[in-house]
Amino acid sequence: MSHLDRTRTAYDTVARPYATLLKDELRQNPWDRAVLAAFAEVVTGPVLDAGCGPGRLTGHLADLGLAVGGLDLSPEMIAVARETHPLLEFTVGSVLDLDLPEASLGGVVAWYSLIHTPPEELPRAFTEFHRVLAPGGHLVIAFKVGDGLRHPMMGSYGPTIELDIWWHPVGFFAGLGASAGFAEVARLERAASETEHQPQGYLMFRKP
Ligand SMILES: C[S@@+](CC[C@H](N)C(=O)[O-])C[C@H]1O[C@@H](n2cnc3c(N)ncnc32)[C@H](O)[C@@H]1O
């Protein structure tokens, strides 16, 4: 099974429990909200929530006034997102191959959606984000900080699923952004909260 099939199957299996478990997470997470608020202030133009899951951030960004739609590999996640946010547009697709014209977006959000991609394929995602952003457009990402492949089996969302999760140092993602042609705007690494197993990283980039 390819890594995309494995990720799709896993998130199709846990889409509904995932949505229920994380429904209020953003309200309890001031760091996520702060980074997203800064992103919302600097962005102009349409925004893609790339790897949107059940659309919890898509809804939040729409509430902040952005023209935002979501995309996800998992049809079940997209079904939940459409039910929860009937006024927003959601599409099934992959961040590694975006069906969008060049320079068509003002912003891209990839919130914990690059953590399942093998490192050697990540440059492709950054190249796609760079292609679809207009000059001056912003990319913001969130990820788990550390080193290497973790948690191949997990049951924290209810049913046990097989899922590769990659942890990376902030500098690793910063390097990928720079190689794709982005200028770094900001980086943040915060300590794990009581419910997390690892520090969390955030990076914002701008397409010159
Ligand atoms: C940890 S969840 C995060 C979901 C959402 N961004 C959030 O913060 O709640 C990871 C999501 O990324 C999606 N994903 C993983 N790889 C992807 C890819 N190549 N293209 C699109 N979505 C992907 C998964 O299907 C899953 O919904």
CSV table of C-alpha atoms and ligand atoms in Angstrom, one decimal:
chain,number,residue,atom,x,y,z
A,1,MET,CA,0.0,0.0,0.0
A,2,SER,CA,1.4,3.5,-0.9
A,3,HIS,CA,1.8,6.0,1.9
A,4,LEU,CA,-1.1,8.1,0.4
A,5,ASP,CA,-3.4,5.0,0.5
A,6,ARG,CA,-2.4,4.2,4.0
A,7,THR,CA,-3.0,7.8,5.2
A,8,ARG,CA,-6.3,8.0,3.3
A,9,THR,CA,-7.5,4.7,4.8
A,10,ALA,CA,-6.5,5.7,8.3
A,11,TYR,CA,-8.2,9.1,8.2
A,12,ASP,CA,-11.3,7.6,6.5
A,13,THR,CA,-11.5,5.2,9.5
A,14,VAL,CA,-11.2,7.9,12.2
A,15,ALA,CA,-12.8,10.9,10.5
A,16,ARG,CA,-15.9,11.2,12.8
A,17,PRO,CA,-14.1,10.4,16.2
A,18,TYR,CA,-11.3,12.8,15.2
A,19,ALA,CA,-13.8,15.6,14.5
A,20,THR,CA,-15.5,15.0,17.8
A,21,LEU,CA,-12.2,14.8,19.8
A,22,LEU,CA,-10.7,18.0,18.3
A,23,LYS,CA,-13.9,20.0,18.1
A,24,ASP,CA,-12.9,22.4,20.9
A,25,GLU,CA,-9.1,22.0,20.7
A,26,LEU,CA,-8.5,25.4,19.0
A,27,ARG,CA,-10.4,27.2,21.7
A,28,GLN,CA,-8.0,25.7,24.2
A,29,ASN,CA,-4.9,26.4,22.2
A,30,PRO,CA,-3.8,30.0,22.3
A,31,TRP,CA,-0.6,29.4,20.3
A,32,ASP,CA,-2.5,27.9,17.3
A,33,ARG,CA,-4.9,30.8,17.4
A,34,ALA,CA,-2.1,33.4,17.6
A,35,VAL,CA,-0.3,32.0,14.6
A,36,LEU,CA,-3.6,31.8,12.6
A,37,ALA,CA,-4.5,35.3,13.6
A,38,ALA,CA,-1.2,36.7,12.3
A,39,PHE,CA,-1.7,34.7,9.1
A,40,ALA,CA,-5.2,36.1,8.7
A,41,GLU,CA,-3.9,39.7,9.1
A,42,VAL,CA,-1.2,39.4,6.5
A,43,VAL,CA,-3.1,37.4,3.9
A,44,THR,CA,-5.0,38.8,1.0
A,45,GLY,CA,-6.9,36.7,-1.5
A,46,PRO,CA,-8.3,33.2,-1.5
A,47,VAL,CA,-6.9,30.7,1.0
A,48,LEU,CA,-6.5,26.9,0.8
A,49,ASP,CA,-6.6,24.8,4.0
A,50,ALA,CA,-4.4,22.1,2.6
A,51,GLY,CA,-5.1,18.8,4.5
A,52,CYS,CA,-8.1,20.3,6.2
A,53,GLY,CA,-9.4,17.2,7.9
A,54,PRO,CA,-12.9,17.9,9.3
A,55,GLY,CA,-12.4,21.6,8.5
A,56,ARG,CA,-12.0,22.9,12.1
A,57,LEU,CA,-9.4,25.4,10.9
A,58,THR,CA,-11.2,26.2,7.7
A,59,GLY,CA,-14.2,27.3,9.8
A,60,HIS,CA,-12.0,29.3,12.1
A,61,LEU,CA,-10.3,31.1,9.2
A,62,ALA,CA,-13.7,31.8,7.6
A,63,ASP,CA,-14.8,33.3,11.0
A,64,LEU,CA,-11.7,35.5,10.8
A,65,GLY,CA,-12.9,36.9,7.5
A,66,LEU,CA,-10.9,34.9,5.0
A,67,ALA,CA,-12.2,33.5,1.7
A,68,VAL,CA,-11.1,29.9,2.5
A,69,GLY,CA,-11.8,26.4,1.2
A,70,GLY,CA,-10.4,23.0,2.2
A,71,LEU,CA,-8.8,20.1,0.5
A,72,ASP,CA,-8.0,16.7,2.0
A,73,LEU,CA,-6.9,13.2,0.9
A,74,SER,CA,-9.6,11.5,2.9
A,75,PRO,CA,-13.2,11.5,1.4
A,76,GLU,CA,-14.6,10.8,4.9
A,77,MET,CA,-12.9,13.8,6.3
A,78,ILE,CA,-14.3,15.9,3.4
A,79,ALA,CA,-17.8,14.5,4.1
A,80,VAL,CA,-17.6,15.6,7.7
A,81,ALA,CA,-16.2,19.0,6.7
A,82,ARG,CA,-19.1,19.5,4.3
A,83,GLU,CA,-21.7,18.5,6.9
A,84,THR,CA,-20.1,20.8,9.5
A,85,HIS,CA,-19.5,23.8,7.3
A,86,PRO,CA,-22.1,23.7,4.5
A,87,LEU,CA,-21.3,27.2,3.3
A,88,LEU,CA,-17.6,26.4,2.6
A,89,GLU,CA,-16.1,24.6,-0.3
A,90,PHE,CA,-14.2,21.3,0.3
A,91,THR,CA,-12.4,19.1,-2.3
A,92,VAL,CA,-10.8,15.7,-2.1
A,93,GLY,CA,-7.2,15.8,-3.4
A,94,SER,CA,-3.5,15.7,-2.5
A,95,VAL,CA,-1.2,18.5,-1.5
A,96,LEU,CA,1.4,16.7,-3.6
A,97,ASP,CA,-0.6,17.4,-6.8
A,98,LEU,CA,-2.9,20.4,-6.5
A,99,ASP,CA,-5.5,20.9,-9.2
A,100,LEU,CA,-5.2,24.6,-9.1
A,101,PRO,CA,-3.8,27.2,-11.5
A,102,GLU,CA,-0.5,28.9,-10.9
A,103,ALA,CA,-0.6,32.0,-8.7
A,104,SER,CA,-4.3,31.6,-7.9
A,105,LEU,CA,-4.1,31.8,-4.1
A,106,GLY,CA,-3.2,34.4,-1.5
A,107,GLY,CA,-2.6,31.9,1.2
A,108,VAL,CA,-2.0,28.2,2.0
A,109,VAL,CA,-2.4,26.6,5.5
A,110,ALA,CA,-0.9,23.2,6.1
A,111,TRP,CA,-1.8,22.3,9.7
A,112,TYR,CA,-0.3,19.0,10.7
A,113,SER,CA,-1.0,17.8,7.2
A,114,LEU,CA,2.6,17.3,6.1
A,115,ILE,CA,3.5,15.0,9.0
A,116,HIS,CA,2.5,11.8,7.2
A,117,THR,CA,4.5,12.5,4.0
A,118,PRO,CA,7.9,10.7,3.7
A,119,PRO,CA,10.6,13.4,3.9
A,120,GLU,CA,11.8,12.7,0.3
A,121,GLU,CA,8.4,13.7,-1.0
A,122,LEU,CA,8.0,16.9,1.0
A,123,PRO,CA,9.9,19.1,-1.6
A,124,ARG,CA,7.0,18.3,-4.0
A,125,ALA,CA,4.5,19.7,-1.5
A,126,PHE,CA,6.5,22.9,-1.1
A,127,THR,CA,6.9,23.3,-4.9
A,128,GLU,CA,3.1,22.9,-5.3
A,129,PHE,CA,2.4,25.5,-2.6
A,130,HIS,CA,4.9,27.9,-4.2
A,131,ARG,CA,3.3,27.3,-7.7
A,132,VAL,CA,-0.3,28.0,-6.6
A,133,LEU,CA,0.5,31.1,-4.5
A,134,ALA,CA,0.6,34.5,-6.1
A,135,PRO,CA,3.7,36.7,-5.5
A,136,GLY,CA,3.3,38.1,-2.0
A,137,GLY,CA,1.2,35.1,-0.9
A,138,HIS,CA,1.8,33.4,2.4
A,139,LEU,CA,2.2,29.8,3.5
A,140,VAL,CA,1.8,28.7,7.2
A,141,ILE,CA,2.5,25.2,8.5
A,142,ALA,CA,2.2,23.5,11.9
A,143,PHE,CA,4.0,20.2,12.7
A,144,LYS,CA,5.5,18.0,15.4
A,145,VAL,CA,9.1,18.8,16.4
A,146,GLY,CA,11.6,16.0,16.8
A,147,ASP,CA,13.5,13.5,14.7
A,148,GLY,CA,12.3,10.5,12.7
A,149,LEU,CA,9.3,8.3,12.2
A,150,ARG,CA,7.0,7.7,15.1
A,151,HIS,CA,3.7,6.0,16.1
A,152,PRO,CA,3.2,3.6,13.3
A,153,MET,CA,0.1,2.2,15.1
A,154,MET,CA,-2.2,4.5,17.1
A,155,GLY,CA,-5.5,4.3,18.9
A,156,SER,CA,-5.9,7.8,20.2
A,157,TYR,CA,-8.8,8.6,17.8
A,158,GLY,CA,-10.8,5.5,18.7
A,159,PRO,CA,-10.2,2.6,16.3
A,160,THR,CA,-6.6,1.5,15.9
A,161,ILE,CA,-5.1,2.7,12.7
A,162,GLU,CA,-1.7,2.3,11.0
A,163,LEU,CA,-0.2,5.7,10.3
A,164,ASP,CA,3.3,7.0,9.7
A,165,ILE,CA,4.0,10.2,11.6
A,166,TRP,CA,7.2,12.1,10.9
A,167,TRP,CA,8.7,14.5,13.5
A,168,HIS,CA,11.2,17.1,12.2
A,169,PRO,CA,13.3,19.9,13.6
A,170,VAL,CA,12.0,23.4,12.7
A,171,GLY,CA,15.2,24.0,10.6
A,172,PHE,CA,14.3,21.0,8.4
A,173,PHE,CA,11.0,22.6,7.3
A,174,ALA,CA,12.7,26.0,7.1
A,175,GLY,CA,15.2,24.6,4.6
A,176,LEU,CA,12.4,23.0,2.5
A,177,GLY,CA,10.7,26.4,2.2
A,178,ALA,CA,13.8,28.2,1.3
A,179,SER,CA,14.7,25.5,-1.4
A,180,ALA,CA,11.3,26.0,-2.9
A,181,GLY,CA,11.8,29.8,-3.2
A,182,PHE,CA,10.0,31.0,-0.1
A,183,ALA,CA,11.3,33.8,2.2
A,184,GLU,CA,10.9,32.9,5.9
A,185,VAL,CA,8.6,35.3,7.8
A,186,ALA,CA,8.4,33.8,11.2
A,187,ARG,CA,9.1,30.6,13.2
A,188,LEU,CA,7.9,29.4,16.6
A,189,GLU,CA,8.7,26.3,18.6
A,190,ARG,CA,6.7,25.7,21.7
A,191,ALA,CA,7.0,23.1,24.5
A,192,ALA,CA,4.6,20.1,24.6
A,193,SER,CA,1.4,20.8,26.6
A,194,GLU,CA,0.3,18.3,29.2
A,195,THR,CA,-1.6,16.3,26.6
A,196,GLU,CA,1.1,16.3,23.9
A,197,HIS,CA,4.2,14.0,23.5
A,198,GLN,CA,6.5,16.4,21.7
A,199,PRO,CA,7.2,20.1,21.1
A,200,GLN,CA,5.2,21.8,18.3
A,201,GLY,CA,6.6,23.9,15.4
A,202,TYR,CA,5.1,26.7,13.3
A,203,LEU,CA,6.6,28.4,10.3
A,204,MET,CA,5.3,31.2,8.1
A,205,PHE,CA,6.7,31.8,4.6
A,206,ARG,CA,6.1,34.5,1.9
A,207,LYS,CA,6.5,34.0,-1.8
A,208,PRO,CA,8.6,36.9,-2.9
B,1,LIG,C1,-3.5,15.4,11.7
B,1,LIG,S1,-4.7,15.6,10.5
B,1,LIG,C2,-4.9,17.4,10.5
B,1,LIG,C3,-6.2,17.9,10.0
B,1,LIG,C4,-6.5,19.4,10.1
B,1,LIG,N1,-5.5,20.2,9.4
B,1,LIG,C5,-6.5,19.7,11.6
B,1,LIG,O1,-5.6,20.4,12.0
B,1,LIG,O2,-7.4,19.3,12.3
B,1,LIG,C6,-3.9,15.4,9.0
B,1,LIG,C7,-4.8,15.5,7.8
B,1,LIG,O3,-3.9,15.7,6.6
B,1,LIG,C8,-4.5,14.9,5.6
B,1,LIG,N2,-3.4,14.6,4.6
B,1,LIG,C9,-2.3,13.8,4.8
B,1,LIG,N3,-1.6,13.8,3.7
B,1,LIG,C10,-2.2,14.5,2.8
B,1,LIG,C11,-2.0,14.8,1.4
B,1,LIG,N4,-0.9,14.3,0.7
B,1,LIG,N5,-2.9,15.6,0.7
B,1,LIG,C12,-4.0,16.0,1.4
B,1,LIG,N6,-4.3,15.8,2.7
B,1,LIG,C13,-3.4,15.0,3.3
B,1,LIG,C14,-5.1,13.7,6.2
B,1,LIG,O4,-6.1,13.0,5.4
B,1,LIG,C15,-5.7,14.3,7.5
B,1,LIG,O5,-7.0,14.7,7.3
